[in-house]
Short mmCIF file of C-alpha atoms and ligand atoms in Angstrom, two decimals:
data_model
loop_
_atom_site.label_atom_id
_atom_site.label_comp_id
_atom_site.label_asym_id
_atom_site.label_seq_id
_atom_site.Cartn_x
_atom_site.Cartn_y
_atom_site.Cartn_z
CA MET X 48 0.65 -11.53 10.73
CA LYS X 49 0.36 -8.47 11.29
CA ARG X 50 -2.24 -7.69 14.48
CA ALA X 51 -5.10 -5.92 13.94
CA ALA X 52 -6.35 -5.13 17.36
CA GLN X 53 -4.20 -4.33 20.08
CA PRO X 54 -4.91 -3.17 24.12
CA GLY X 55 -3.86 0.84 24.68
CA PRO X 56 -2.90 2.50 26.26
CA ASP X 57 -4.35 1.98 29.60
CA LYS X 58 -4.04 5.69 31.56
CA SER X 59 -7.49 4.71 33.60
CA GLY X 60 -6.59 1.83 35.13
CA ALA X 61 -9.05 -0.01 33.28
CA GLY X 62 -8.34 -2.31 30.01
CA ARG X 63 -8.55 -0.59 26.57
CA PHE X 64 -9.63 -2.67 23.36
CA ARG X 65 -8.36 -0.32 21.06
CA LEU X 66 -8.66 -1.90 16.91
CA ARG X 67 -5.17 -0.83 15.60
CA SER X 68 -6.53 -1.46 11.75
CA PHE X 69 -7.42 2.12 10.56
CA ARG X 70 -8.57 0.75 7.96
CA LEU X 71 -11.25 -1.76 9.76
CA ARG X 72 -11.67 1.21 12.56
CA ILE X 73 -13.32 3.45 9.47
CA THR X 74 -15.89 0.17 8.63
CA LEU X 75 -16.84 -0.87 11.51
CA MET X 76 -17.78 2.93 12.41
CA SER X 77 -19.24 3.32 8.91
CA THR X 78 -21.01 0.40 8.53
CA ALA X 79 -22.50 0.56 11.99
CA THR X 80 -23.69 4.21 11.13
CA ALA X 81 -25.80 2.89 8.62
CA LEU X 82 -26.93 -0.26 10.54
CA ALA X 83 -28.14 2.13 13.37
CA ALA X 84 -29.58 4.10 10.70
CA ILE X 85 -31.41 1.47 8.81
CA LEU X 86 -32.66 0.57 12.51
CA ILE X 87 -34.75 3.22 13.33
CA LEU X 88 -36.32 3.98 9.67
CA PHE X 89 -37.20 0.36 10.22
CA VAL X 90 -38.74 0.91 14.28
CA ALA X 91 -40.23 4.61 12.92
CA ALA X 92 -41.42 2.47 9.54
CA SER X 93 -43.40 -0.70 11.35
CA THR X 94 -44.54 1.46 14.11
CA THR X 95 -46.74 3.57 11.48
CA ILE X 96 -47.30 0.38 9.42
CA VAL X 97 -48.78 -1.77 11.99
CA ALA X 98 -51.21 0.81 13.68
CA ARG X 99 -51.68 2.44 10.37
CA ARG X 100 -52.74 -1.19 9.31
CA ALA X 101 -54.77 -1.72 12.30
CA GLN X 102 -56.91 2.00 11.36
CA ILE X 103 -56.96 0.38 7.69
CA LEU X 104 -58.53 -2.97 9.42
CA ASP X 105 -60.96 -1.26 11.67
CA HIS X 106 -62.24 1.06 9.01
CA ILE X 107 -63.11 -1.58 6.53
CA LEU X 108 -65.21 -3.86 9.77
CA SER X 109 -66.92 -0.16 10.20
CA ALA X 110 -67.62 0.29 6.84
CA HIS X 111 -69.23 -3.26 6.79
CA LEU X 112 -71.05 -3.02 9.95
CA SER X 113 -72.77 -0.34 8.80
CA GLY X 114 -73.69 -0.67 5.60
CA PRO X 115 -77.48 -1.24 4.74
CA GLY X 116 -77.14 -5.37 3.79
CA PHE X 117 -77.58 -6.90 6.75
CA GLY X 118 -81.86 -5.26 7.70
CA VAL X 119 -82.07 -6.57 4.14
CA ALA X 120 -81.13 -9.98 4.02
CA THR X 121 -83.00 -13.68 3.40
CA PRO X 122 -81.62 -17.04 4.40
CA ALA X 123 -80.14 -17.13 1.53
CA LEU X 124 -77.95 -14.28 1.31
CA TRP X 125 -76.50 -14.96 5.06
CA PRO X 126 -73.52 -17.43 3.43
CA ALA X 127 -72.90 -15.10 0.64
CA ILE X 128 -73.28 -12.36 2.73
CA ASP X 129 -69.69 -14.64 4.91
CA ALA X 130 -68.04 -14.94 1.60
CA HIS X 131 -68.19 -11.59 0.45
CA LEU X 132 -66.92 -10.47 4.86
CA ASN X 133 -64.43 -13.31 4.36
CA ALA X 134 -62.82 -12.30 0.40
CA SER X 135 -62.65 -8.51 1.89
CA PHE X 136 -59.84 -9.68 4.13
CA SER X 137 -58.16 -12.29 2.00
CA ALA X 138 -55.93 -9.64 1.33
CA PHE X 139 -54.64 -8.93 5.07
CA ALA X 140 -54.09 -13.12 5.64
CA PRO X 141 -49.97 -14.31 4.57
CA GLN X 142 -50.10 -16.28 0.39
CA GLY X 143 -51.78 -19.47 0.89
CA SER X 144 -54.05 -19.13 3.84
CA GLN X 145 -56.47 -20.69 3.97
CA GLY X 146 -59.88 -18.87 4.98
CA GLY X 147 -61.62 -17.89 8.81
CA TYR X 148 -60.17 -14.47 7.78
CA ALA X 149 -64.10 -13.44 9.30
CA ILE X 150 -67.15 -14.52 11.12
CA LEU X 151 -70.32 -12.97 11.61
CA ARG X 152 -73.31 -14.28 14.04
CA ALA X 153 -76.39 -12.90 13.49
CA SER X 154 -79.43 -13.72 16.16
CA ARG X 155 -82.63 -12.42 17.54
CA ALA X 156 -82.72 -11.34 20.90
CA ASP X 157 -85.62 -14.48 22.22
CA GLY X 158 -82.26 -15.59 21.44
CA SER X 159 -83.15 -17.23 18.62
CA LEU X 160 -79.86 -17.46 15.49
CA VAL X 161 -80.06 -16.31 12.32
CA TYR X 162 -76.54 -16.94 11.42
CA ARG X 163 -73.58 -18.16 12.04
CA SER X 164 -70.73 -18.63 10.64
CA THR X 165 -68.54 -21.86 9.75
CA SER X 166 -65.38 -21.16 11.29
CA TRP X 167 -67.19 -18.47 14.62
CA PRO X 168 -65.48 -20.18 17.39
CA ALA X 169 -67.32 -22.24 20.00
CA ALA X 170 -64.99 -19.98 22.66
CA LEU X 171 -66.91 -16.49 21.59
CA ASP X 172 -70.84 -17.29 22.76
CA THR X 173 -73.16 -14.99 22.90
CA ALA X 174 -72.78 -15.14 26.20
CA ALA X 175 -68.51 -13.58 25.89
CA LEU X 176 -68.97 -11.31 23.26
CA PRO X 177 -68.08 -7.60 23.98
CA ARG X 178 -72.00 -5.18 23.90
CA GLY X 179 -70.72 -1.95 24.23
CA PRO X 180 -70.54 0.35 21.08
CA GLY X 181 -67.50 0.82 18.64
CA LEU X 182 -64.98 -2.21 18.23
CA HIS X 183 -63.51 -5.03 20.40
CA THR X 184 -60.68 -6.93 21.10
CA VAL X 185 -61.43 -10.23 22.14
CA ALA X 186 -58.41 -13.84 22.69
CA ASP X 187 -59.60 -17.10 21.63
CA GLY X 188 -56.51 -19.43 22.46
CA ALA X 189 -53.69 -17.72 20.57
CA LEU X 190 -56.17 -16.14 18.39
CA GLU X 191 -57.29 -12.31 17.67
CA TRP X 192 -59.74 -11.20 16.97
CA ARG X 193 -61.54 -7.28 16.42
CA LEU X 194 -65.39 -7.69 16.42
CA GLY X 195 -67.89 -4.92 16.14
CA GLN X 196 -71.82 -5.22 16.49
CA VAL X 197 -75.10 -4.02 14.67
CA ARG X 198 -78.34 -4.10 15.73
CA HIS X 199 -81.68 -4.01 12.62
CA GLY X 200 -85.02 -3.90 14.42
CA ASP X 201 -84.38 -7.44 17.19
CA MET X 202 -82.05 -8.84 15.25
CA THR X 203 -77.93 -8.38 16.37
CA VAL X 204 -74.79 -8.52 13.79
CA TRP X 205 -71.60 -9.28 14.97
CA VAL X 206 -68.63 -8.96 12.72
CA GLY X 207 -65.44 -10.05 13.28
CA VAL X 208 -62.40 -10.10 12.01
CA ASN X 209 -58.62 -12.28 12.55
CA ARG X 210 -56.01 -9.95 13.35
CA SER X 211 -53.98 -12.40 14.24
CA LEU X 212 -53.47 -13.48 10.66
CA SER X 213 -53.17 -10.23 9.54
CA ASN X 214 -50.73 -9.50 12.08
CA ALA X 215 -49.05 -12.77 10.76
CA GLN X 216 -48.72 -11.33 7.58
CA LEU X 217 -47.33 -7.90 8.70
CA ARG X 218 -44.90 -10.25 10.81
CA VAL X 219 -43.71 -11.71 7.41
CA THR X 220 -43.17 -8.75 5.32
CA LEU X 221 -41.08 -7.00 8.50
CA TRP X 222 -39.21 -10.45 8.58
CA ARG X 223 -38.45 -9.44 5.08
CA PHE X 224 -37.11 -6.27 6.01
CA GLY X 225 -34.93 -6.48 8.16
CA ALA X 226 -33.66 -9.87 6.09
CA ALA X 227 -33.00 -6.83 3.32
CA ALA X 228 -31.10 -4.31 6.00
CA GLY X 229 -28.85 -7.40 7.08
CA VAL X 230 -28.00 -7.74 3.76
CA LEU X 231 -27.58 -3.99 2.58
CA GLY X 232 -25.91 -3.63 5.53
CA ALA X 233 -23.22 -6.71 4.68
CA LEU X 234 -23.20 -4.46 1.24
CA ILE X 235 -22.36 -1.20 3.39
CA ALA X 236 -19.01 -2.66 4.76
CA LEU X 237 -17.34 -3.94 1.77
CA LEU X 238 -18.48 -1.06 0.13
CA ALA X 239 -16.86 0.71 3.71
CA TRP X 240 -13.99 -1.80 3.10
CA TYR X 241 -13.45 -0.94 -0.35
CA LEU X 242 -13.75 2.71 0.39
CA SER X 243 -11.51 3.06 3.00
CA ALA X 244 -8.45 1.17 1.34
CA ARG X 245 -9.52 4.12 -2.26
CA ALA X 246 -9.36 6.47 0.52
CA MET X 247 -5.81 5.04 2.10
CA ARG X 248 -4.25 4.68 -1.47
CA PRO X 249 -2.19 8.22 -1.04
CA VAL X 250 -0.58 7.63 2.07
CA GLU X 251 0.28 4.17 0.10
CA HIS X 252 2.08 6.11 -1.88
CA LEU X 253 3.75 8.17 0.34
CA THR X 254 4.56 5.02 2.28
CA GLY X 255 6.08 3.27 -1.23
CA VAL X 256 7.42 6.15 -1.70
CA MET X 257 9.61 6.26 1.51
CA LEU X 258 10.41 2.73 1.46
CA GLY X 259 12.23 3.26 -1.94
CA LEU X 260 14.60 5.95 -0.73
CA ASN X 261 17.44 4.49 -0.05
CA ALA X 262 20.99 7.37 0.48
CA SER X 263 21.61 7.47 -3.11
CA ASP X 264 18.95 8.29 -4.62
CA LEU X 265 17.56 11.08 -2.12
CA ASP X 266 15.82 12.95 -6.16
CA GLN X 267 12.39 11.19 -5.18
CA ARG X 268 9.47 12.91 -5.60
CA VAL X 269 5.42 13.21 -5.02
CA ALA X 270 4.58 14.71 -7.55
CA ALA X 271 1.06 16.59 -5.30
CA ASP X 272 -0.45 18.73 -7.21
CA GLU X 273 -2.13 14.57 -8.40
CA GLU X 274 -2.82 13.31 -4.89
CA ASP X 275 -6.68 14.96 -3.67
CA VAL X 276 -6.16 18.70 -1.89
CA GLU X 277 -6.19 16.56 2.20
CA PHE X 278 -2.90 15.11 1.48
CA ALA X 279 -1.65 17.68 -0.60
CA GLN X 280 -0.38 19.39 2.19
CA LEU X 281 1.57 15.95 3.80
CA VAL X 282 3.11 15.53 0.64
CA THR X 283 4.21 19.03 0.21
CA VAL X 284 5.75 18.50 3.67
CA PHE X 285 6.77 15.25 3.09
CA ASN X 286 9.26 16.86 -0.52
CA ALA X 287 10.00 19.34 1.54
CA MET X 288 11.53 17.38 4.15
CA LEU X 289 13.15 15.39 1.64
CA ASP X 290 15.31 18.36 0.07
CA ARG X 291 16.06 19.00 3.28
CA LEU X 292 17.58 15.08 4.05
CA GLN X 293 19.44 15.30 0.52
CA ARG X 294 21.00 19.21 1.31
CA SER X 295 22.23 17.92 3.70
CA PHE X 296 23.29 14.72 2.71
CA LEU X 297 25.13 16.24 -0.41
CA GLN X 298 26.48 18.20 2.68
CA ALA X 299 27.69 15.68 4.21
CA ILE X 300 28.97 13.27 0.41
CA ARG X 301 31.09 16.38 -0.08
CA PHE X 302 32.71 17.87 3.08
CA SER X 303 33.58 13.84 3.56
CA GLY X 304 34.67 13.88 -0.40
CA ASP X 305 36.52 17.31 -0.23
CA ALA X 306 38.80 17.11 3.03
CA ALA X 307 39.97 13.87 2.08
CA HIS X 308 40.68 15.12 -1.88
CA GLU X 309 42.83 18.39 0.51
CA LEU X 310 44.30 15.80 2.46
CA LYS X 311 45.51 13.53 -0.65
CA THR X 312 47.96 16.09 -2.17
CA PRO X 313 50.02 17.01 1.44
CA LEU X 314 50.55 13.83 2.58
CA THR X 315 51.84 12.28 -1.28
CA ILE X 316 54.24 15.44 -0.46
CA LEU X 317 55.24 14.10 3.09
CA GLN X 318 55.79 10.73 1.73
CA GLY X 319 57.83 12.00 -0.72
CA GLN X 320 59.82 14.07 1.51
CA LEU X 321 59.77 11.67 4.28
CA GLU X 322 62.17 8.94 1.71
CA HIS X 323 63.75 11.64 0.94
CA ALA X 324 65.18 12.09 4.17
CA PHE X 325 64.93 8.52 4.92
CA THR X 326 67.49 7.91 1.92
CA HIS X 327 70.06 10.67 3.83
CA ALA X 328 69.76 9.73 7.20
CA ALA X 329 72.35 10.17 9.53
CA LYS X 330 72.04 7.77 12.33
CA PRO X 331 70.02 4.85 12.68
CA GLU X 332 67.93 6.03 15.28
CA GLN X 333 66.56 8.81 13.05
CA GLU X 334 66.03 5.28 10.11
CA GLU X 335 64.07 4.76 12.73
CA ALA X 336 62.05 7.39 13.41
CA LEU X 337 61.37 8.21 9.94
CA ILE X 338 60.49 4.46 9.51
CA GLU X 339 58.13 4.54 11.98
CA MET X 340 56.61 8.35 10.53
CA LEU X 341 56.89 6.95 7.28
CA GLU X 342 54.21 4.27 8.30
CA GLU X 343 51.91 6.34 9.58
CA VAL X 344 51.66 8.52 6.08
CA ARG X 345 50.78 5.39 4.87
CA ARG X 346 48.35 4.24 7.24
CA LEU X 347 46.49 8.26 6.73
CA ASP X 348 47.14 8.23 2.99
CA SER X 349 45.00 4.06 2.91
CA ILE X 350 42.54 5.96 4.67
CA VAL X 351 42.05 9.38 2.85
CA ARG X 352 41.84 6.63 -0.12
CA LYS X 353 39.22 4.99 1.35
CA LEU X 354 37.64 7.91 2.59
CA LEU X 355 37.28 9.27 -1.56
CA MET X 356 36.71 5.95 -2.91
CA LEU X 357 33.44 5.63 -0.12
CA SER X 358 32.50 9.28 -0.92
CA ARG X 359 32.49 8.92 -4.75
CA ALA X 360 30.16 5.70 -4.28
CA ASP X 361 27.79 7.67 -1.58
CA ALA X 362 27.55 10.19 -4.57
CA GLY X 363 26.64 7.85 -6.88
CA GLN X 364 30.16 7.78 -8.54
CA LEU X 365 31.53 5.10 -8.39
CA GLN X 366 30.37 3.27 -11.31
CA VAL X 367 32.74 0.54 -12.69
CA PRO X 368 33.62 -0.26 -16.50
CA LEU X 369 32.35 -4.55 -16.34
CA SER X 370 34.63 -6.09 -19.03
CA PRO X 371 34.78 -9.76 -18.47
CA PHE X 372 37.70 -11.18 -17.23
CA ASP X 373 38.99 -13.80 -15.30
CA LEU X 374 39.48 -13.76 -11.63
CA ARG X 375 41.26 -17.10 -10.53
CA PRO X 376 44.34 -15.62 -10.74
CA VAL X 377 43.40 -13.30 -8.70
CA LEU X 378 42.44 -15.40 -5.60
CA ASP X 379 46.22 -17.11 -6.89
CA GLU X 380 48.22 -14.54 -6.19
CA LEU X 381 46.18 -13.82 -2.90
CA ALA X 382 46.63 -17.62 -2.02
CA GLU X 383 50.15 -17.13 -2.06
CA ASP X 384 50.59 -14.00 -0.32
CA ILE X 385 49.18 -15.64 2.56
CA GLU X 386 52.48 -18.36 1.85
CA LEU X 387 54.68 -15.95 1.79
CA LEU X 388 53.84 -13.70 5.07
CA ASP X 389 52.52 -16.29 6.84
CA PRO X 390 54.06 -19.84 6.08
CA GLY X 391 52.42 -21.32 9.55
CA ARG X 392 48.97 -20.67 7.91
CA ALA X 393 46.85 -24.31 5.98
CA VAL X 394 45.57 -22.43 2.61
CA ARG X 395 42.87 -24.39 0.95
CA LEU X 396 41.91 -23.82 -2.24
CA ASP X 397 38.90 -24.68 -4.19
CA LEU X 398 38.42 -22.63 -7.37
CA PRO X 399 37.76 -23.57 -10.91
CA PRO X 400 39.99 -23.60 -13.91
CA LEU X 401 37.85 -20.09 -15.10
CA LEU X 402 36.52 -17.49 -13.12
CA MET X 403 35.13 -15.13 -15.53
CA VAL X 404 33.95 -11.80 -13.74
CA LYS X 405 32.45 -8.96 -15.17
CA GLY X 406 34.07 -5.39 -13.34
CA ASP X 407 37.78 -3.48 -12.95
CA THR X 408 40.44 -5.81 -11.04
CA ASP X 409 42.19 -3.68 -9.20
CA LEU X 410 38.47 -3.14 -7.55
CA LEU X 411 37.42 -6.54 -6.90
CA ARG X 412 41.61 -7.62 -5.97
CA GLN X 413 41.09 -4.74 -3.10
CA VAL X 414 38.05 -6.49 -1.99
CA LEU X 415 39.92 -9.41 -2.40
CA GLN X 416 43.57 -8.19 -0.24
CA ASN X 417 41.35 -7.20 2.11
CA LEU X 418 38.93 -10.30 2.90
CA VAL X 419 42.02 -12.12 2.91
CA SER X 420 43.98 -10.18 5.11
CA ASN X 421 40.65 -9.58 7.42
CA ALA X 422 41.43 -13.92 7.63
CA VAL X 423 44.93 -13.57 8.09
CA LYS X 424 44.22 -10.94 10.82
CA TYR X 425 40.80 -11.87 13.25
CA GLY X 426 42.26 -15.29 12.06
CA LEU X 427 43.27 -18.34 14.69
CA PRO X 428 46.88 -18.10 14.99
CA GLY X 429 48.11 -20.95 12.69
CA GLY X 430 43.97 -21.48 11.41
CA TRP X 431 43.50 -22.52 8.30
CA ILE X 432 42.24 -20.02 5.45
CA ALA X 433 40.31 -21.56 2.63
CA LEU X 434 39.68 -19.94 -0.63
CA SER X 435 36.20 -21.95 -2.37
CA ALA X 436 34.20 -20.80 -5.07
CA ARG X 437 31.10 -22.02 -6.56
CA GLN X 438 28.56 -21.38 -9.02
CA HIS X 439 25.43 -20.61 -9.11
CA GLY X 440 21.94 -18.95 -10.21
CA GLY X 441 23.63 -16.34 -12.46
CA GLN X 442 25.78 -15.76 -10.00
CA TRP X 443 29.99 -16.22 -8.90
CA GLN X 444 29.98 -16.97 -5.23
CA ILE X 445 32.94 -16.64 -4.27
CA ASP X 446 34.05 -17.50 -0.32
CA VAL X 447 36.99 -16.48 1.62
CA SER X 448 36.75 -18.26 4.82
CA ASN X 449 39.27 -17.80 7.94
CA ALA X 450 39.81 -20.76 11.50
CA SER X 451 38.17 -18.40 14.55
CA SER X 452 36.92 -18.76 18.04
CA GLY X 453 33.68 -16.98 16.60
CA ILE X 454 32.29 -13.35 15.86
CA ALA X 455 29.85 -12.14 18.60
CA ALA X 456 25.82 -11.72 17.64
CA GLU X 457 25.93 -7.61 18.62
CA HIS X 458 28.75 -7.31 15.71
CA ARG X 459 28.24 -9.12 13.38
CA GLU X 460 25.62 -6.63 11.68
CA ARG X 461 27.38 -3.69 12.80
CA LEU X 462 31.01 -5.41 10.83
CA PHE X 463 30.04 -3.53 7.77
CA ASP X 464 29.92 0.21 9.38
CA ARG X 465 32.47 2.13 8.67
CA PHE X 466 35.37 2.26 11.33
CA TYR X 467 33.36 -0.04 12.80
CA ARG X 468 35.42 -2.50 14.26
CA ALA X 469 34.44 -5.88 16.84
CA ASP X 470 36.10 -5.74 20.46
CA HIS X 471 38.97 -8.43 20.18
CA ALA X 472 40.58 -5.69 17.44
CA HIS X 473 41.26 -3.64 18.91
CA ASN X 474 41.77 -5.46 22.34
CA ARG X 475 44.74 -7.13 20.51
CA ARG X 476 45.67 -4.04 18.77
CA ILE X 477 45.46 -5.36 15.88
CA PRO X 478 46.29 -2.99 12.58
CA GLY X 479 43.11 -0.99 10.92
CA VAL X 480 41.07 1.53 10.93
CA GLY X 481 37.39 -0.33 9.82
CA LEU X 482 36.88 1.02 6.50
CA GLY X 483 37.85 -2.47 4.91
CA LEU X 484 34.24 -4.49 4.95
CA SER X 485 32.43 -0.77 3.85
CA LEU X 486 34.11 -0.12 1.27
CA ALA X 487 34.51 -3.54 0.05
CA ARG X 488 29.91 -4.22 0.34
CA GLU X 489 30.49 -0.70 -1.77
CA ILE X 490 32.82 -1.98 -4.77
CA ALA X 491 30.91 -5.26 -5.12
CA ARG X 492 27.72 -3.99 -5.33
CA ALA X 493 28.68 -1.26 -7.68
CA HIS X 494 29.18 -4.65 -9.94
CA GLY X 495 26.27 -5.48 -9.09
CA GLY X 496 27.48 -8.38 -6.96
CA GLU X 497 26.43 -8.34 -3.04
CA LEU X 498 29.28 -8.62 -0.05
CA LEU X 499 27.71 -10.92 3.18
CA LEU X 500 29.08 -12.29 6.36
CA VAL X 501 26.96 -16.33 6.09
CA GLU X 502 29.52 -18.03 8.92
CA ALA X 503 29.79 -16.38 12.37
CA ALA X 504 30.34 -19.98 14.47
CA GLN X 505 33.09 -21.03 17.00
CA GLU X 506 34.84 -22.69 14.45
CA CYS X 507 34.63 -20.57 11.52
CA THR X 508 34.04 -17.59 9.60
CA CYS X 509 33.61 -17.04 6.15
CA PHE X 510 32.71 -13.63 4.29
CA ARG X 511 31.26 -14.28 1.05
CA LEU X 512 31.34 -11.75 -2.69
CA CYS X 513 29.05 -13.11 -5.08
CA LEU X 514 29.37 -11.70 -8.18
CA PRO X 515 27.13 -12.41 -11.49
CA ALA X 516 29.68 -14.62 -13.95
CA GLY X 517 30.52 -12.57 -16.46
CA LEU X 518 30.27 -15.48 -19.78
N1 LIG N 786 37.99 -12.83 9.44
C1 LIG N 786 36.79 -12.68 10.47
N2 LIG N 786 36.82 -12.40 11.52
C2 LIG N 786 36.17 -11.90 12.88
N3 LIG N 786 36.48 -10.45 12.31
C3 LIG N 786 36.95 -9.96 11.57
C4 LIG N 786 37.22 -10.39 10.10
N4 LIG N 786 36.76 -10.12 8.92
C5 LIG N 786 37.03 -8.30 9.81
N5 LIG N 786 36.69 -8.99 10.97
C6 LIG N 786 36.00 -7.48 11.86
O1 LIG N 786 35.44 -7.43 11.23
C7 LIG N 786 36.18 -5.78 11.52
C8 LIG N 786 36.07 -4.41 10.54
O2 LIG N 786 36.39 -5.14 9.27
P1 LIG N 786 37.33 -4.07 8.55
O3 LIG N 786 37.56 -4.58 7.45
O4 LIG N 786 36.34 -3.34 7.37
O5 LIG N 786 38.13 -3.28 8.49
P2 LIG N 786 39.24 -3.27 9.20
O6 LIG N 786 40.13 -4.55 9.28
O7 LIG N 786 39.56 -3.28 11.31
O8 LIG N 786 40.10 -2.23 9.70
P3 LIG N 786 41.01 -1.85 7.97
O9 LIG N 786 40.30 -0.89 7.04
O10 LIG N 786 42.43 -1.85 7.51
O11 LIG N 786 40.12 -3.49 6.56
C9 LIG N 786 37.41 -5.89 11.49
O12 LIG N 786 38.37 -4.54 12.48
C10 LIG N 786 37.15 -6.94 12.88
O13 LIG N 786 36.72 -6.59 13.91
MG1 LIG N 787 40.05 -5.22 7.10
#
């Protein structure tokens, strides 16, 4: 699983945490910015709303106090005035509140009570009431009242409004606003995640092209004019890099192909002349020297031919006519060759009577010949060699195995590299140049198949040639 975050390089000595996902960083940064903006807006809006609301309450309360009604009220009118007061403040309480929005009290200078609301709190007796002009805030337990007074003759009238109810309504509003901000934040995060994915698309496209690149398909390019201007330069640089890579790759292929081609003719001439000299050699010492020279020339010739074929494969020119034929006789011939060359070897065959594949007989013989000659060269002396084949999902799996002392893990991946030979090949001075397996793999791939090392344990080495079934 990919890790999204890991501690960044610690230059200061203190362990710092760094998010490694660019997309996650963009999402978090844009969401944090949006949430900070919402928070500032929320604080500014709520402070203004709270202050403005207090002003409005005070304004209505002052308007009631300065009205003409109290001075001319008859005893029968006071309950109506009380109800009217409550109604005027009911809009400032949370929905479903049951009265108690405002309170009213009127008393004469001699202390006689003219009127008192039923909800008038006992704690606010006349002694506890603030006397000065203007409006006052008085706390009564959990409740908070805003109170003002007005005089009409010897009568003092007190009007109060329940600020706790107004504050509760304000809190409900602000909670809703906060919840809406949370939902908005989540939506912004989703949007930022989506937009960052869209922003990454050109990079993903470029990565896809890079992943699809291989040596035989270097002529892919990304159309710069289809990308956004911000990425067009990156695409142009990438295309230019591909141009240079392709040029130098083609140069290298052409060079090895041309060199091999140029060497082929002189080698053939040299081989012919050496054979001619051998047939006319006067002394046995001359014959021996000529045989050694002929062997070296043949070795060189085989290297040149392999290099020529590999350069054709690199240039994508190793195209084989895929005509169906039976591979079984080729495998039988190779088994006979082993028995002739090394009679001490036990050869085990597990082959179907008909092994139909599509391709070129000579090229596939070359692949199998290299596998078999490797099994003879690198297998345990006096050990067994096995050739087996089975069909699996429309493919033939042809295994060439031998008794072995194993191939060290560090060599296994590199056996298919050109000119690579494991230590034992060098140490035991076994003839070969290390081109056989790389060429065999190219030929297998040109047939739509594959060549794999499937077993390299202590007792057995097994190479598998996979080929599409011919019928
Ligand atoms: N059956 C095997 N058992 C153990 N090692 C093997 C076996 N087949 C191949 N190898 C190792 O893989 C290396 C590469 O094999 P490859 O056939 O490419 O080259 P080569 O046999 O050395 O030379 P040539 O080009 O003549 O085939 C060999 O040098 C050897 O170290
Ligand atoms: Mg070989």
